[in-house]
Tab-separated table of C-alpha atoms in Angstrom:
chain	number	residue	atom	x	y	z
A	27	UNK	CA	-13.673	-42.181	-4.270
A	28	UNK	CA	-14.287	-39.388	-1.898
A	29	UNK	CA	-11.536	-37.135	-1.732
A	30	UNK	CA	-9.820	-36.501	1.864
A	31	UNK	CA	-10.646	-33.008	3.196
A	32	UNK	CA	-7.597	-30.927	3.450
A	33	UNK	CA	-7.091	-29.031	6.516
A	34	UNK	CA	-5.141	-25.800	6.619
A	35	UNK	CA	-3.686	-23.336	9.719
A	36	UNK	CA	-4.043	-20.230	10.856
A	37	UNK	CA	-2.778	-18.836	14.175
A	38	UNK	CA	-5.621	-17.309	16.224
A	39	UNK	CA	-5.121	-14.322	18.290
A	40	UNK	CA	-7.481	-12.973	20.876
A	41	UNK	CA	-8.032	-9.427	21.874
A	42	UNK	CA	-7.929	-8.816	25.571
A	43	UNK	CA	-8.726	-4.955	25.578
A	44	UNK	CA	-8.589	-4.258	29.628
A	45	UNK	CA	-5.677	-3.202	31.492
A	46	UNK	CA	-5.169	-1.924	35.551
A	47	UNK	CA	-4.377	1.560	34.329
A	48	UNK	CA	-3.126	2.877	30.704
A	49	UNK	CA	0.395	3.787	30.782
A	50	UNK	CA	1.123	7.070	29.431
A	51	UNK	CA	2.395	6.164	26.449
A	52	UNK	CA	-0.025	3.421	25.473
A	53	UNK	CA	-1.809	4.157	22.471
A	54	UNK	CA	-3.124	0.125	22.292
A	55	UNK	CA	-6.906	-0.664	22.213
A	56	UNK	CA	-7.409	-0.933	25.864
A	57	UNK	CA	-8.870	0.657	29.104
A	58	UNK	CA	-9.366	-0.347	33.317
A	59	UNK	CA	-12.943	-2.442	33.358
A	60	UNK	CA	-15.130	-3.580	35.737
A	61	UNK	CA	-15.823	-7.476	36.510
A	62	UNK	CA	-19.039	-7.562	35.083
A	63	UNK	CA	-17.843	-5.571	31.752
A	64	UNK	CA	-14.663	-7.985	31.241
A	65	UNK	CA	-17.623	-11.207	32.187
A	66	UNK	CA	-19.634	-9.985	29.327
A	67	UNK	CA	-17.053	-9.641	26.729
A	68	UNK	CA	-15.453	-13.110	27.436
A	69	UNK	CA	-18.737	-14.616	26.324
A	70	UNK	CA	-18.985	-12.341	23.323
A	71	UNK	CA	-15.772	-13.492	22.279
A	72	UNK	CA	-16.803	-17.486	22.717
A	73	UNK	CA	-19.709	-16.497	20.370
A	74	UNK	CA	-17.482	-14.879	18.202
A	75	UNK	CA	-14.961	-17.605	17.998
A	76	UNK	CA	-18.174	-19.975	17.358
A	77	UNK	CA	-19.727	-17.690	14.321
A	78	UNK	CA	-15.866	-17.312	12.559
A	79	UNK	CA	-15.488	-21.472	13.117
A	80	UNK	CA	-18.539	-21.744	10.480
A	81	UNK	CA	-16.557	-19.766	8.234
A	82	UNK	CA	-13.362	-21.420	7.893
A	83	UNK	CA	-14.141	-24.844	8.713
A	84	UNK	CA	-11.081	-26.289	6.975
A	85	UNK	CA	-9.122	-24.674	9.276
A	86	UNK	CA	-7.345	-25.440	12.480
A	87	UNK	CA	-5.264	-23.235	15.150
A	88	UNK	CA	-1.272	-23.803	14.872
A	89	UNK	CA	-1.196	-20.945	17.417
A	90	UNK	CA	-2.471	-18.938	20.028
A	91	UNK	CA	-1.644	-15.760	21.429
A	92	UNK	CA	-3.745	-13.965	23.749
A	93	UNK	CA	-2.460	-10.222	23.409
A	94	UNK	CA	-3.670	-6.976	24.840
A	95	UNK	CA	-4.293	-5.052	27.275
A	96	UNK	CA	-3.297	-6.983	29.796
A	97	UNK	CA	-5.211	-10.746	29.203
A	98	UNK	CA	-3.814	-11.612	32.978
A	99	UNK	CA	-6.461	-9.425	33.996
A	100	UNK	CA	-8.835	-11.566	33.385
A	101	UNK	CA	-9.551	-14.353	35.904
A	102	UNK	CA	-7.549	-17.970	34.780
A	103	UNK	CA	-10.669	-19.613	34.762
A	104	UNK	CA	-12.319	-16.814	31.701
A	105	UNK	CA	-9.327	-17.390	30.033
A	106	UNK	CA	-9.863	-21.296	30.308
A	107	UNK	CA	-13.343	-21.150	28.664
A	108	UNK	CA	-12.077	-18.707	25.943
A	109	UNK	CA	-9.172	-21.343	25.272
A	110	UNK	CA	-11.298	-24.410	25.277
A	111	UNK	CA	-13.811	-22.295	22.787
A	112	UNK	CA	-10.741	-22.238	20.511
A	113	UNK	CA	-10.292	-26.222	20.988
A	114	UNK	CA	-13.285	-27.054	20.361
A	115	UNK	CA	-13.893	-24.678	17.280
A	116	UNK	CA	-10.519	-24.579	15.738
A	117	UNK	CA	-9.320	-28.058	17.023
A	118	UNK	CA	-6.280	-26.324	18.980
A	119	UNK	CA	-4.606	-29.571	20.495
A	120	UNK	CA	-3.941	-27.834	24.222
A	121	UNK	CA	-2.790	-30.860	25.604
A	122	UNK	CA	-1.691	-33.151	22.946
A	123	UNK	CA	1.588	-34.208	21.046
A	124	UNK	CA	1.143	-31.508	18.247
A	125	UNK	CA	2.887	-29.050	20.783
A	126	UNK	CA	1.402	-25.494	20.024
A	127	UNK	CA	2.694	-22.348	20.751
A	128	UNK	CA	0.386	-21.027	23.199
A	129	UNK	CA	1.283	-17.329	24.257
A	130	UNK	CA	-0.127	-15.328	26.756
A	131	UNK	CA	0.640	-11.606	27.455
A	132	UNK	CA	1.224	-10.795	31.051
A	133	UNK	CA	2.269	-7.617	33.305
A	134	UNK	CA	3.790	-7.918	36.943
A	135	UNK	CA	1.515	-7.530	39.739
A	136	UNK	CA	-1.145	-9.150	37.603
A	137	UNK	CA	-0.583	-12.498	38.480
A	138	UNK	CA	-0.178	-14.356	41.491
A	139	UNK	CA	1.863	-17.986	41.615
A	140	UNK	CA	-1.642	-19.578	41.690
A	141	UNK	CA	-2.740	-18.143	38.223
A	142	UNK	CA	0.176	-19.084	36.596
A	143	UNK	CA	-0.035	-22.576	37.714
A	144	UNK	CA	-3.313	-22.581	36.364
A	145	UNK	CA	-2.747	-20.750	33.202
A	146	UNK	CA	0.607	-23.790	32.336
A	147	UNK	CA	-1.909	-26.626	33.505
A	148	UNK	CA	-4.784	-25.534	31.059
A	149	UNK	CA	-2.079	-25.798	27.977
A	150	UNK	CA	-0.447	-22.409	28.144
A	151	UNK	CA	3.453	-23.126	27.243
A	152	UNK	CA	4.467	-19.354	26.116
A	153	UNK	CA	4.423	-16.302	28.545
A	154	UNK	CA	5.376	-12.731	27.448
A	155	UNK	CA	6.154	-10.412	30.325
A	156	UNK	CA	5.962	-6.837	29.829
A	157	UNK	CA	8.739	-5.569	32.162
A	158	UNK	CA	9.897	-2.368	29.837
A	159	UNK	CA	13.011	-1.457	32.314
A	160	UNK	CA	14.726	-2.488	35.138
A	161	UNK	CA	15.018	0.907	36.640
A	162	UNK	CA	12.235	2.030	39.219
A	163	UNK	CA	12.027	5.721	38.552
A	164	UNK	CA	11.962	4.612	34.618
A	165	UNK	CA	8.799	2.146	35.415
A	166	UNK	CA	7.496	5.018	37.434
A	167	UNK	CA	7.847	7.596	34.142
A	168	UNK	CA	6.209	5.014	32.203
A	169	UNK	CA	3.051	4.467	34.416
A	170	UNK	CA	3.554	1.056	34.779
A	171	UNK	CA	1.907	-0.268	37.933
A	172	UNK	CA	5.154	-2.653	38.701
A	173	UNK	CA	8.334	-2.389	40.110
A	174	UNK	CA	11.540	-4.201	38.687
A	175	UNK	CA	11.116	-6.163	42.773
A	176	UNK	CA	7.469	-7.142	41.518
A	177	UNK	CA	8.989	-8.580	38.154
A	178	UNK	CA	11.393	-10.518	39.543
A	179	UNK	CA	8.587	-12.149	41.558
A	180	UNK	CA	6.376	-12.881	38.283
A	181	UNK	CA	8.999	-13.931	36.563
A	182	UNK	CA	10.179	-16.512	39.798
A	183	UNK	CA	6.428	-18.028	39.540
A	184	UNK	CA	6.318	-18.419	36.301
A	185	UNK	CA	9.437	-20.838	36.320
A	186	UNK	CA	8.423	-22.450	39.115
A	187	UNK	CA	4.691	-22.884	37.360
A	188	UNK	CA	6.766	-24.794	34.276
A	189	UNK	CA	6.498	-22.270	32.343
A	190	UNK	CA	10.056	-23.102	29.700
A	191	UNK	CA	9.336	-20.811	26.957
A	192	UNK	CA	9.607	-17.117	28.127
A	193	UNK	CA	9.517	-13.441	26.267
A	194	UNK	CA	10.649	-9.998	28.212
A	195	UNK	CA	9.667	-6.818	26.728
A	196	UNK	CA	12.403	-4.320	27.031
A	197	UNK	CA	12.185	-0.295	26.070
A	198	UNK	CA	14.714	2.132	25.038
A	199	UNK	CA	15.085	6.161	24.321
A	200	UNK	CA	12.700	6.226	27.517
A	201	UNK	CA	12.224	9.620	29.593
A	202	UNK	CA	15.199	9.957	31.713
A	203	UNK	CA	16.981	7.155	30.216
A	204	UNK	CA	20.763	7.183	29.973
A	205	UNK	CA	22.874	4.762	27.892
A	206	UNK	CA	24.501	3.463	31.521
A	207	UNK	CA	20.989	2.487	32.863
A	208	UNK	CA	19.115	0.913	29.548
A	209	UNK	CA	22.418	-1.263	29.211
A	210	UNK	CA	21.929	-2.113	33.308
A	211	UNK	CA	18.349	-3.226	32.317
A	212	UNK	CA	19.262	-5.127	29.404
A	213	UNK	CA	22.301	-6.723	31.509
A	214	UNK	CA	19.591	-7.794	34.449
A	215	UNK	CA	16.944	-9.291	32.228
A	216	UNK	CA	19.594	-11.163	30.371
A	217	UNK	CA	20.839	-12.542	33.805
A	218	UNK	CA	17.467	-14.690	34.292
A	219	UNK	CA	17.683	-16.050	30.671
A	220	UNK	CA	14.391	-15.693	29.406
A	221	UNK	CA	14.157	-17.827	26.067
A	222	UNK	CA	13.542	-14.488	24.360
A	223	UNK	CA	13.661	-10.518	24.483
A	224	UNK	CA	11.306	-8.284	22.391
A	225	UNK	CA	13.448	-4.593	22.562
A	226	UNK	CA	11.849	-1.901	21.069
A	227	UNK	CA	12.894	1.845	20.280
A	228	UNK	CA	9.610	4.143	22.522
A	229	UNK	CA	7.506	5.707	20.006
A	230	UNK	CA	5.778	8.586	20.899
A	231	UNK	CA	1.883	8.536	19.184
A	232	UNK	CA	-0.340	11.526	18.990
A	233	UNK	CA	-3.271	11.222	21.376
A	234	UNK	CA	-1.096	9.804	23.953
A	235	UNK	CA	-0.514	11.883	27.637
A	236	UNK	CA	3.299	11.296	26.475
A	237	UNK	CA	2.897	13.394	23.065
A	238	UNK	CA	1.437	16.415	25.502
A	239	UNK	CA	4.380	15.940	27.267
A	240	UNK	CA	7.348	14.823	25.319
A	241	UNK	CA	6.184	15.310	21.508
A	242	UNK	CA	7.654	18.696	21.421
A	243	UNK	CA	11.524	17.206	23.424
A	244	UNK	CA	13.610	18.993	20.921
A	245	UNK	CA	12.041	22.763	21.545
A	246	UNK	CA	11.921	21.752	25.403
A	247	UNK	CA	15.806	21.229	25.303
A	248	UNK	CA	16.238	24.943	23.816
A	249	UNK	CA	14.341	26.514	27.433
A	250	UNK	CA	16.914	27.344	30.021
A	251	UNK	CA	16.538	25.342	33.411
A	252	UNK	CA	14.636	21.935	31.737
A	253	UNK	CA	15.582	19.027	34.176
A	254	UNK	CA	17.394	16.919	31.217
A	255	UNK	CA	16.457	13.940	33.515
A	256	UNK	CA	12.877	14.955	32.456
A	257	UNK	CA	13.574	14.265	28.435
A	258	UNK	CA	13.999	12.024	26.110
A	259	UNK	CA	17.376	10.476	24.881
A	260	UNK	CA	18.915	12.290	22.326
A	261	UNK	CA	19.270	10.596	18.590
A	262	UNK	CA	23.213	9.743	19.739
A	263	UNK	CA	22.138	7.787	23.055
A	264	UNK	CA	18.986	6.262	21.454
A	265	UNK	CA	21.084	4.998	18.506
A	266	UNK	CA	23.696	3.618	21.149
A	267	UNK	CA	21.171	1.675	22.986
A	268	UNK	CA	20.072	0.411	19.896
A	269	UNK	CA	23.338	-1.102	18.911
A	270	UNK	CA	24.351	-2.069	21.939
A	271	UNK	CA	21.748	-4.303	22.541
A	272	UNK	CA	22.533	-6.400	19.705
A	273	UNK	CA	26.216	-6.702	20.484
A	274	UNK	CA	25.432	-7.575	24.041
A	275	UNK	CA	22.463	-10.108	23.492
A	276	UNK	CA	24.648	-11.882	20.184
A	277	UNK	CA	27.576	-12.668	22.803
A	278	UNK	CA	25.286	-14.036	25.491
A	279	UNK	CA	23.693	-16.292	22.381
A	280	UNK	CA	20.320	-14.748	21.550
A	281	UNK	CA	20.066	-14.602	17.543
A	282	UNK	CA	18.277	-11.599	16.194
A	283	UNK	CA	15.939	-13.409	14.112
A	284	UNK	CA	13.743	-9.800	13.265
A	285	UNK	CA	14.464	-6.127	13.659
A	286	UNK	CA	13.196	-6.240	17.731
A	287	UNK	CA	13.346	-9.837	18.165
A	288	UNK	CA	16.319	-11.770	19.719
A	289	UNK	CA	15.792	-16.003	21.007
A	290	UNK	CA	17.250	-18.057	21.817
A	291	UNK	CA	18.424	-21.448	19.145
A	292	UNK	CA	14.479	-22.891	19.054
A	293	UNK	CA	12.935	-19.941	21.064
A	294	UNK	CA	11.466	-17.933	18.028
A	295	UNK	CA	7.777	-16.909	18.396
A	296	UNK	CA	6.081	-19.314	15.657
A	297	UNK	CA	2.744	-16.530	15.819
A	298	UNK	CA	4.541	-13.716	15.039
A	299	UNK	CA	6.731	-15.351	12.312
A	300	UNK	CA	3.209	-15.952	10.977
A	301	UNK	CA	2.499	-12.240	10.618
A	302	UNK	CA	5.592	-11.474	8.975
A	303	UNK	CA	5.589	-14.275	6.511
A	304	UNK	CA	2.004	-13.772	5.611
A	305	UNK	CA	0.425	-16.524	7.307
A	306	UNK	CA	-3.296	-17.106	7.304
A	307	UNK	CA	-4.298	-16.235	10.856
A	308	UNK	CA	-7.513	-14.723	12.670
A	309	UNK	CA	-8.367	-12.422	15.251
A	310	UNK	CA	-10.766	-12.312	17.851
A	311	UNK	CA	-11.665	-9.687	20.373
A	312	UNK	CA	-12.305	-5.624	19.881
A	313	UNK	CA	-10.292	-4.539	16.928
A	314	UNK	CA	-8.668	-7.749	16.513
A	315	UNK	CA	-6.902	-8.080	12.650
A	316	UNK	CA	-7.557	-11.220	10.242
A	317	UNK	CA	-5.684	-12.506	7.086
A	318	UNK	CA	-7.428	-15.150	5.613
A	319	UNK	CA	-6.294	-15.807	1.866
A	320	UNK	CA	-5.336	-12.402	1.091
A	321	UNK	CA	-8.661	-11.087	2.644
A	322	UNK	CA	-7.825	-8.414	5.776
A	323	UNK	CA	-10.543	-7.596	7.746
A	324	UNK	CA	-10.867	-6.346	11.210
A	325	UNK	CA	-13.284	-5.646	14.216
A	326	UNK	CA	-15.030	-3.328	16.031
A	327	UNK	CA	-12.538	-0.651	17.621
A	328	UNK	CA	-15.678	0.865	19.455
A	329	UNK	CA	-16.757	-1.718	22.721
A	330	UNK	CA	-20.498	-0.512	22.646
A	331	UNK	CA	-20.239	-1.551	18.596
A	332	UNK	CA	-18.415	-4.488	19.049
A	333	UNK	CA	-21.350	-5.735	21.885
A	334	UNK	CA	-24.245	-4.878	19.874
A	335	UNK	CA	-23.056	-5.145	16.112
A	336	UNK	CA	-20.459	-7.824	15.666
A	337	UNK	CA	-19.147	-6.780	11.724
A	338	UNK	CA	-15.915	-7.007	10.327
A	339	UNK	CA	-14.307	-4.304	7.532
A	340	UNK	CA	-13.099	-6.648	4.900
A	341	UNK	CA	-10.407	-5.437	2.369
A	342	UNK	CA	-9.297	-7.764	-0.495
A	343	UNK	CA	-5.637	-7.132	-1.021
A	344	UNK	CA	-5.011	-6.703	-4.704
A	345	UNK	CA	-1.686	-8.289	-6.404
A	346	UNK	CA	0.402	-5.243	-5.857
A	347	UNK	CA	-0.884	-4.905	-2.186
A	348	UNK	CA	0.405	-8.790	-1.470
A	349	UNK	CA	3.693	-7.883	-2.985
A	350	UNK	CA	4.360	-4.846	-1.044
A	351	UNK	CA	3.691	-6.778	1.642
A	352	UNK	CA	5.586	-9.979	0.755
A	353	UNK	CA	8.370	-7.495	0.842
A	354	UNK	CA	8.099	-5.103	4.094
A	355	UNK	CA	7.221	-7.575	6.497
A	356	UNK	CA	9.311	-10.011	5.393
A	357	UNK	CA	12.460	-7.713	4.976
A	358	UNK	CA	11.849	-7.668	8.665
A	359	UNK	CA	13.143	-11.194	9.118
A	360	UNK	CA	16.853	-11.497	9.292
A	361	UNK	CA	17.099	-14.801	6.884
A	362	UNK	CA	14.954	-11.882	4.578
A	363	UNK	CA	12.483	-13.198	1.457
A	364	UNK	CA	12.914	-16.181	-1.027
A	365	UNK	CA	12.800	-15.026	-5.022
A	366	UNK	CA	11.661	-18.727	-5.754
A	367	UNK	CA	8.625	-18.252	-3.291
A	368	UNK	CA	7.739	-14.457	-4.903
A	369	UNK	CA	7.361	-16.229	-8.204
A	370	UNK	CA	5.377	-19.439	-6.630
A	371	UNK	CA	3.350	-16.980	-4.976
A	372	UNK	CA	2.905	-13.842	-7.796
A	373	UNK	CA	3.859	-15.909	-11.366
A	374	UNK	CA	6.444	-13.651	-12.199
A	375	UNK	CA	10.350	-13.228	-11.408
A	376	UNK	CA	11.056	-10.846	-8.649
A	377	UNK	CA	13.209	-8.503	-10.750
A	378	UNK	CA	10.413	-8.016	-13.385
A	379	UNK	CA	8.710	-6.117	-10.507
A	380	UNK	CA	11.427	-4.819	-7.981
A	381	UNK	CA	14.427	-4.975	-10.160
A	382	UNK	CA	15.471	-1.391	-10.126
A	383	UNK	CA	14.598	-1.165	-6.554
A	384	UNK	CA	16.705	-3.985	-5.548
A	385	UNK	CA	19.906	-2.660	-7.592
A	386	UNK	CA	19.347	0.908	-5.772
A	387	UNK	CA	19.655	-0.893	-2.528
A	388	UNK	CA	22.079	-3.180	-3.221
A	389	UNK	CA	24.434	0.301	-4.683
A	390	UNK	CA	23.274	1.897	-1.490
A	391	UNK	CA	24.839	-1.146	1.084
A	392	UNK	CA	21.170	-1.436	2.281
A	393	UNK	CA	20.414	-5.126	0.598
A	394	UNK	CA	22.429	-7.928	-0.510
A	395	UNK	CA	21.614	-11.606	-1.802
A	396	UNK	CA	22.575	-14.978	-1.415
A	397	UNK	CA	21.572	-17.689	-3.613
A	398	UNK	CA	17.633	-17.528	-3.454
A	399	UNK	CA	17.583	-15.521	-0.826
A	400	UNK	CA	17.312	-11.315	-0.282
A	401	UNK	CA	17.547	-9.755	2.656
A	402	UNK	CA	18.790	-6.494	4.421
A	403	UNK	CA	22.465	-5.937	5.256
A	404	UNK	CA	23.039	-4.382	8.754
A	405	UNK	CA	23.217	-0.965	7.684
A	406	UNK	CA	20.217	-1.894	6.271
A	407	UNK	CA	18.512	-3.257	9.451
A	408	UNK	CA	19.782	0.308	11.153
A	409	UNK	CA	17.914	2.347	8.348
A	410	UNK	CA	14.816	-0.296	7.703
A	411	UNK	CA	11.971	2.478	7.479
A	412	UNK	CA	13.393	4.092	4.967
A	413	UNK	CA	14.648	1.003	2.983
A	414	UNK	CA	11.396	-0.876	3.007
A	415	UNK	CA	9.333	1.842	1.984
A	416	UNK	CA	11.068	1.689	-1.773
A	417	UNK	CA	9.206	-0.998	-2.247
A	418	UNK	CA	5.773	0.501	-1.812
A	419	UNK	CA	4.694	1.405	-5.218
C-alpha cells in the first residue's frame, strides 16, 4: 500500500523592491521605477515562483506577505497574477475555509478606495500601513510622501474595503521628536484600533542620507546655536518613549507578544511568528531570504543580476548555527523558547549547551523560567541586544 504523501508549510514572502521616493532613512532593498521596469519584474517573479514550486513540491503556502518597498505600488491587478502564481504553485487557498494570513505592505497616498477593494476581493485579509508618526513636520523629516490627513484616509478605505485584520507601523527617537508628541502619535493611532502596532526604536544605517546627517547627533549637540528641534532624542527621551508605549498600549489591551510587536487577543502576525520560531518559509523577489530545512539562501540584491541570472547563495546552517538561532529569535517572543522542543529539535538537554549562560542571566535579572519554558524578564526585554548575544558562541 502506497503511502499518503505528506504535505508540509512554509510561509512565502514576496519582494516588492519599488517605492515613490526612498525616505531618508531607508536602507531597505528598494528604489522609484518606471511601469515598464515594475511590468517586467512581476513576470520574473511568476517564473520564479514556478522554478522554486519544482523544488519543494511537498510544500504548500500557510502564508503570504508581500513586503517591500512599497508592493501598493504596483497596480492590484500585477499583484493579482503574482498571488494566483502562488495558488496555483504553492496551493495557497485565497478564497477557501483554510483562512490564510494574507499580508500586504502598504503606504498612504499609494492606494486609492478602489485598490483596496480589489486587493480584499482577490483574498487579501491582512494590511500593514506604514504611517511612522502622526506629526506632519515628523513625516516631513522622514521623507515620507504622506501626511497623518492622507493616513487617516487609507486607513478609512481600508475598513470600509473589509479589510478586519490591520498593522500600523509606528517610529520613535525620530528627528525632532519629543516625548509629548511620539506619545500624541501613539495615543491617535491607538484611537482607530488597528488589530495591531509594529513600534520600533529609528536606527540610523551607514549609507543612508540620515547617517550624513544625524550619525554624528552627539558631536552636533556640543556646537553652539544647533536647532535641538533638528536632532535626535536623547538616550533619556528615547528610553521614555520606549516604555511608555508598552504601558499605554497594555491598558488599552494590546499584548506585547515580541520586543516591537503589540495585537490584539487573536491579532498576532502568523508570518512573522514563522521567522522567529524557525519556520520553513521562502522568498521571492530581489534579495528575498529562504529557510527551507535549515538551508538559508537568498537572491539577487543587484536588479540587472536578478533579471538575467536568477541564483540563489545557499548556506547550510550547521548544529551550532540552528541553536544560536533557536535562541535569539526566539528570545524575541514574549512566551520565550521551550527546553522540551531544544532537545526534540538538537538531541541534547538545553543546559548541556547553554547552562552557564542561562545561570549568568538568570543572576543578572535578565532571564527567568517557568516550567518548560525560558524566556526574558522585562529588564531583560529593555537590554535584549546585549542579552541575546551570550548565546552566540
Amino acid at each position: 500500500m502506497l503511502e499518503a504523501k505528506r504535505i508540509k508549510s512554509a510561509g512565502l514572502y514576496v519582494h516588492i523592491p519599488f517605492c515613490v521616493r526612498k525616505c531618508a532613512y531607508c536602507d531597505f532593498l528598494s528604489m522609484p521605477a518606471s511601469e515598464e521596469v515594475r511590468e517586467n519584474y512581476v513576470n520574473l517573479l511568476c517564473e520564479e515562483i514556478e522554478r522554486e514550486a519544482v523544488c519543494y513540491p511537498d510544500y504548500r503556502g500557510e502564508t503570504v506577505f508581500f513586503g517591500g518597498g512599497t508592493p501598493t505600488i504596483l497596480r492590484p491587478e500585477q499583484i493579482e497574477r503574482v498571488l494566483c502564481k502562488l495558488s496555483e504553485c504553492f496551493s495557497v487557498d485565497v478564497f477557501g475555509k483554510r483562512a490564510e494570513e494574507i499580508t500586504i505592505e502598504c503606504n498612504p497616498g499609494t492606494v486609492t478606495g478602489e485598490d483596496l477593494r480589489r486587493l480584499r476581493r482577490m483574498g487579501i485579509n491582512r494590511l500593514s500601513i506604514g504611517l511612522q508618526s502622526a506629526q506632519n513636520e515628523e513625516l516631513r523629516k522622514l521623507g515620507r510622501i504622506h501626511s497623518w490627513e492622507d493616513f487617516l484616509r487609507t486607513y478609512s478605505f481600508a475598513r470600509e474595503a473589509g479589510f478586519e485584520n490591520i498593522n500600523v507601523d509606528v517610529m520613535s527617537a525620530l528627528p525632532g521628536q519629543s516625548v509629548e508628541s511620539y506619545v500624541n502619535s501613539i495615543e491617535k493611532v491607538v484611537g482607530l484600533r488597528p488589530e495591531h502596532i509594529s513600534a520600533y526604536s529609528l536606527i540610523i544605517e551607514e549609507g543612508t542620507p540620515f547617517y550624513e546627517q544625524y550619525g554624528t547627533a552627539d558631536k552636533q549637540r556640543e556646537i553652539d546655536g544647533v536647532d535641538e528641534k533638528h536632532l535626535l532624542p536623547s538616550e533619556e527621551e528615547e528610553r521614555q518613549m520606549y516604555e511608555l508605549t508598552e504601558m499605554i498600549l497594555r491598558e488599552i489591551g494590546y499584548r506585547r507578544y515580541e520586543i516591537s510587536n503589540y495585537a490584539l487577543p487573536g491579532y498576532e502576525c502568523r508570518h512573522n511568528i514563522t521567522y522567529w520560531k524557525r519556520g520553513n518559509y521562502l522568498g521571492f523577489g530581489l534579495g528575498a531570504a529562504s529557510l527551507m530545512e535549515n538551508c538559508r539562501f537568498t537572491k539577487p540584491k543587484d536588479l540587472k543580476e536578478y533579471t538575467e541570472n536568477l541564483h540563489r547563495e545557499e548556506q547550510f546552517l550547521s548544529t551550532q548555527e540552528q541553536m544560536e538561532e533557536f535562541m535569539f529569535l526566539g528570545l524575541r517572543l514574549m512566551e520565550g523558547i521551550s527546553c522540551k522542543e531544544f532537545k526534540e529539535a538538537f538531541h541534547v538537554p538545553i543546559e548541556s549547551i547553554y547552562g552557564d549562560v542561562l545561570e549568568k542571566l538568570e543572576r543578572q535579572g535578565l532571564l527567568t523560567r517557568e516550567k518548560d519554558r525560558i524566556f526574558l524578564t522585562k529588564r531583560g526585554i529593555d537590554i535584549s541586544n546585549t542579552a541575546l548575544a551570550e548565546f552566540l558562541f
